[in-house]
Amino acid sequence: MTEPLVYIVDDDDDLREAVLDTLEDAGLPATGFCSANLALPQLNPEWPGVVVSDIRMPGMGGMEFLRAAQDQYPEVPFVMITGHGDVQTAISAMKAGAFDFLEKPTRPEYLVDVVRRALEMRRLQIENSNLKNIVAGGGALKTRLIGRSKVMRALRKEILAVAPLKVDILLLGETGTGKELAAQCIHDLSPGAETQFQTLNCGTLTEDKWLTEIEARLGGADGGVLFLDELEALPEPLQLRLLALIEVRGIDGPRIIASLQTDPSQLIADGRLRADLFYRINVAQISLPPLTERENDLFVLLEFFIRDAVARHRLKLPEITQEMLKPLRAHTWPGNVRELRNVAEKMVIGLPLSLSAGTSDAKAPFGTEDSYDDAMARFEKAMLRYALMQAGGRKGIAAESLGIPRKRLYLRLKALGLD
């Protein structure tokens, strides 16, 4: 028997059977429950399905059911069915974590569309969770340092070679190439993977912080890895003190992995890096390639970041056209993989990219100080205002142009304070 992908929870027998028939006709296996008390024990964090629940039910109501499920299984999507013109309850359900809501009576095609979108989001969540479990367990290196290019295959081979050895390592690479991720991979693939991985940005270290941030950690006897990011940013007097501490570090002291963004010979010539410190740490040297040297990895990474953002933000996959990809091919990517991740976030959220060949990404119109939630809310407000303006203030026409039910437009306007 096929595992049901949809649980229909409604005390109205006729409505529950009608919804089940609609979903079965659409090829979506579903099962029904007459109460939330019966449905709640059937949920589990690995179930790949979605719950469609009425809000008003005897006993445990839909809102109580949603909150109970959110406490135990927060990733399971809920689609709430509302009637009686209960706008405020529907808004509360969305704020409580519901994926969407349906108003009685619901058009069958709209019901199927909402459920399919919720199932796609759930599939991406599970896929993302599985990937994170692989990563957390120090699984296959290619699932962490993603890429099919020759340079990435060579990088993974180098990391696998040095990870088991208790030697200090110097990572070279431009900003955004993933130096901290590489250091974490080295730690996780080493025999001491259960020990602590600590990161320090040398640009933030001062004389006052030196004792607590460096001496205490280097003097410890619990092994692990101390990752010193942007070593060239450490003031020269502190570089000398670091060298002295490394020299007297015990056999059980932490392994040092340091990173540089610039060619070390140039840094030494400019007086920004002590030669003796460089030679002491540079037992093994690994270079992380910039994105422009990674052949077709750009689009492999873009797809991965888009799917990751979709799962995290609970949004649908954006439509990507060849026209949208053209400026990405010509871009020089000064921010490398980090910049590409931000581009994927903007694609999923719906923010303009404003990329042009040979330049860095232009500032987002909503300001870099905005959180993603704030940026999304401001973008949605702008979109709704534009739709209403184009429709001459007529909400029915605006809802039709946006492809959403009129009731949904009213709710979004109210939720955003635009009513």
Coordinates of N, CA and C in Angstrom, one line a residue, residues 331-411:
H331 N 30.0 37.3 -15.2 CA 30.4 38.0 -14.0 C 31.8 37.5 -13.5
T332 N 32.6 38.3 -12.9 CA 33.9 37.9 -12.4 C 33.9 37.4 -11.0
W333 N 32.8 37.4 -10.3 CA 32.7 36.8 -9.0 C 33.8 37.2 -8.0
P334 N 34.0 38.4 -7.6 CA 35.0 38.8 -6.7 C 34.7 38.2 -5.3
G335 N 33.5 37.9 -5.0 CA 33.1 37.3 -3.7 C 33.1 35.8 -3.7
N336 N 33.4 35.2 -4.9 CA 33.4 33.8 -5.1 C 32.2 33.0 -4.6
V337 N 32.3 31.9 -3.9 CA 31.2 31.1 -3.6 C 30.3 31.8 -2.6
R338 N 30.8 32.6 -1.8 CA 29.9 33.3 -0.8 C 29.0 34.3 -1.6
E339 N 29.5 34.9 -2.6 CA 28.7 35.8 -3.4 C 27.7 35.1 -4.2
L340 N 28.0 33.9 -4.7 CA 27.1 33.1 -5.5 C 25.9 32.6 -4.5
R341 N 26.3 32.3 -3.3 CA 25.2 31.9 -2.3 C 24.2 33.0 -2.1
N342 N 24.7 34.3 -2.0 CA 23.8 35.4 -1.9 C 23.0 35.6 -3.1
V343 N 23.5 35.4 -4.3 CA 22.7 35.5 -5.5 C 21.6 34.5 -5.5
A344 N 21.9 33.2 -5.1 CA 20.8 32.2 -5.0 C 19.7 32.6 -4.0
E345 N 20.1 33.2 -2.9 CA 19.1 33.7 -1.9 C 18.2 34.7 -2.5
K346 N 18.8 35.7 -3.3 CA 18.0 36.7 -3.9 C 17.0 36.1 -5.0
M347 N 17.5 35.1 -5.7 CA 16.6 34.5 -6.7 C 15.4 33.8 -6.0
V348 N 15.6 33.2 -4.9 CA 14.6 32.5 -4.2 C 13.6 33.5 -3.6
I349 N 14.1 34.5 -3.0 CA 13.3 35.5 -2.4 C 12.6 36.4 -3.4
G350 N 13.2 36.6 -4.5 CA 12.6 37.4 -5.6 C 13.2 38.8 -5.7
L351 N 14.4 39.0 -5.1 CA 15.0 40.3 -5.2 C 15.8 40.4 -6.5
P352 N 16.0 41.7 -7.1 CA 16.7 41.8 -8.3 C 18.2 41.6 -8.1
L353 N 18.9 41.0 -9.1 CA 20.3 40.7 -8.9 C 21.2 41.8 -9.3
S354 N 20.9 42.5 -10.4 CA 21.7 43.7 -10.8 C 23.1 43.3 -11.1
L355 N 23.4 42.2 -11.6 CA 24.7 41.8 -12.0 C 25.1 42.3 -13.3
S356 N 26.4 42.7 -13.5 CA 26.9 43.1 -14.8 C 28.3 42.5 -15.0
A357 N 28.7 42.3 -16.2 CA 30.0 41.7 -16.5 C 31.1 42.5 -15.9
G358 N 32.0 41.8 -15.2 CA 33.2 42.5 -14.7 C 33.1 43.3 -13.5
T359 N 31.9 43.3 -12.9 CA 31.7 44.1 -11.7 C 31.1 43.3 -10.6
S360 N 31.2 43.7 -9.4 CA 30.6 43.0 -8.2 C 29.1 43.3 -8.2
D361 N 28.4 42.5 -7.4 CA 27.0 42.6 -7.3 C 26.6 43.9 -6.8
A362 N 25.7 44.6 -7.4 CA 25.2 45.9 -7.0 C 24.5 45.8 -5.6
K363 N 24.4 46.9 -4.9 CA 23.7 46.8 -3.6 C 22.2 46.5 -3.8
A364 N 21.7 45.7 -3.0 CA 20.3 45.3 -3.0 C 19.5 46.6 -2.7
P365 N 18.3 46.8 -3.4 CA 17.5 48.0 -3.2 C 17.0 48.2 -1.8
F366 N 16.9 47.1 -1.0 CA 16.4 47.2 0.3 C 17.4 47.4 1.4
G367 N 18.7 47.5 1.0 CA 19.8 47.7 1.9 C 20.3 46.5 2.5
T368 N 21.6 46.4 2.6 CA 22.3 45.2 3.2 C 22.0 45.0 4.6
E369 N 21.5 46.0 5.3 CA 21.3 45.9 6.7 C 20.0 45.1 7.0
D370 N 19.1 44.9 6.0 CA 17.9 44.2 6.2 C 18.1 42.7 6.5
S371 N 17.3 42.1 7.3 CA 17.2 40.7 7.4 C 16.5 40.1 6.3
Y372 N 16.5 38.8 6.0 CA 15.8 38.3 4.9 C 14.3 38.4 5.1
D373 N 13.8 38.3 6.4 CA 12.4 38.4 6.6 C 11.9 39.9 6.3
D374 N 12.7 40.8 6.7 CA 12.4 42.2 6.4 C 12.4 42.5 4.9
A375 N 13.5 42.0 4.3 CA 13.6 42.2 2.8 C 12.4 41.6 2.1
M376 N 12.0 40.4 2.5 CA 10.9 39.7 1.9 C 9.6 40.5 2.1
A377 N 9.4 41.0 3.3 CA 8.2 41.8 3.6 C 8.1 43.1 2.8
R378 N 9.3 43.8 2.7 CA 9.3 45.0 1.9 C 9.1 44.7 0.4
F379 N 9.7 43.6 -0.1 CA 9.5 43.3 -1.5 C 8.0 43.0 -1.7
E380 N 7.4 42.2 -0.8 CA 6.0 41.9 -1.0 C 5.1 43.1 -1.0
K381 N 5.4 44.0 -0.1 CA 4.7 45.3 0.0 C 4.8 46.1 -1.3
A382 N 6.0 46.2 -1.9 CA 6.2 46.9 -3.1 C 5.4 46.2 -4.2
M383 N 5.4 44.9 -4.3 CA 4.8 44.1 -5.3 C 3.2 44.3 -5.2
L384 N 2.7 44.3 -4.0 CA 1.2 44.5 -3.9 C 0.8 45.9 -4.2
R385 N 1.6 46.9 -3.8 CA 1.3 48.3 -4.1 C 1.3 48.5 -5.6
Y386 N 2.3 47.9 -6.3 CA 2.4 48.0 -7.8 C 1.2 47.4 -8.4
A387 N 0.8 46.2 -8.0 CA -0.4 45.5 -8.6 C -1.6 46.3 -8.4
L388 N -1.8 46.9 -7.2 CA -3.0 47.7 -6.9 C -3.0 49.0 -7.7
M389 N -1.8 49.6 -7.9 CA -1.7 50.8 -8.7 C -2.1 50.5 -10.1
Q390 N -1.6 49.4 -10.7 CA -1.9 49.0 -12.1 C -3.3 48.7 -12.3
A391 N -4.0 48.2 -11.2 CA -5.4 47.8 -11.3 C -6.3 49.0 -10.9
G392 N -5.7 50.2 -10.7 CA -6.5 51.3 -10.3 C -7.2 51.2 -8.9
G393 N -6.6 50.4 -8.1 CA -7.1 50.2 -6.7 C -8.1 49.1 -6.6
R394 N -8.5 48.5 -7.7 CA -9.5 47.4 -7.7 C -8.8 46.1 -7.3
K395 N -9.2 45.6 -6.1 CA -8.5 44.5 -5.5 C -8.7 43.2 -6.3
G396 N -9.9 43.0 -6.8 CA -10.2 41.8 -7.6 C -9.3 41.7 -8.8
I397 N -9.1 42.8 -9.5 CA -8.2 42.7 -10.7 C -6.8 42.6 -10.3
A398 N -6.4 43.2 -9.2 CA -5.0 43.0 -8.7 C -4.7 41.6 -8.3
A399 N -5.7 41.0 -7.6 CA -5.5 39.6 -7.2 C -5.4 38.7 -8.4
E400 N -6.2 38.9 -9.5 CA -6.1 38.1 -10.7 C -4.8 38.3 -11.4
S401 N -4.2 39.5 -11.4 CA -2.9 39.8 -12.0 C -1.8 39.1 -11.3
L402 N -2.0 38.9 -10.0 CA -0.9 38.2 -9.1 C -1.1 36.7 -9.1
G403 N -2.3 36.2 -9.6 CA -2.5 34.8 -9.7 C -2.9 34.2 -8.3
I404 N -3.5 35.0 -7.5 CA -3.9 34.5 -6.1 C -5.4 34.8 -5.9
P405 N -6.0 34.1 -5.0 CA -7.4 34.4 -4.7 C -7.6 35.8 -4.1
R406 N -8.7 36.4 -4.3 CA -9.0 37.7 -3.8 C -8.9 37.7 -2.2
K407 N -9.4 36.6 -1.6 CA -9.3 36.6 -0.2 C -7.9 36.5 0.3
R408 N -7.0 35.9 -0.4 CA -5.6 35.8 0.0 C -5.0 37.2 -0.1
L409 N -5.3 37.9 -1.2 CA -4.8 39.3 -1.3 C -5.3 40.1 -0.1
Y410 N -6.5 40.0 0.3 CA -7.0 40.8 1.5 C -6.2 40.5 2.7
L411 N -6.0 39.2 2.9 CA -5.2 38.7 4.1 C -3.8 39.2 4.1

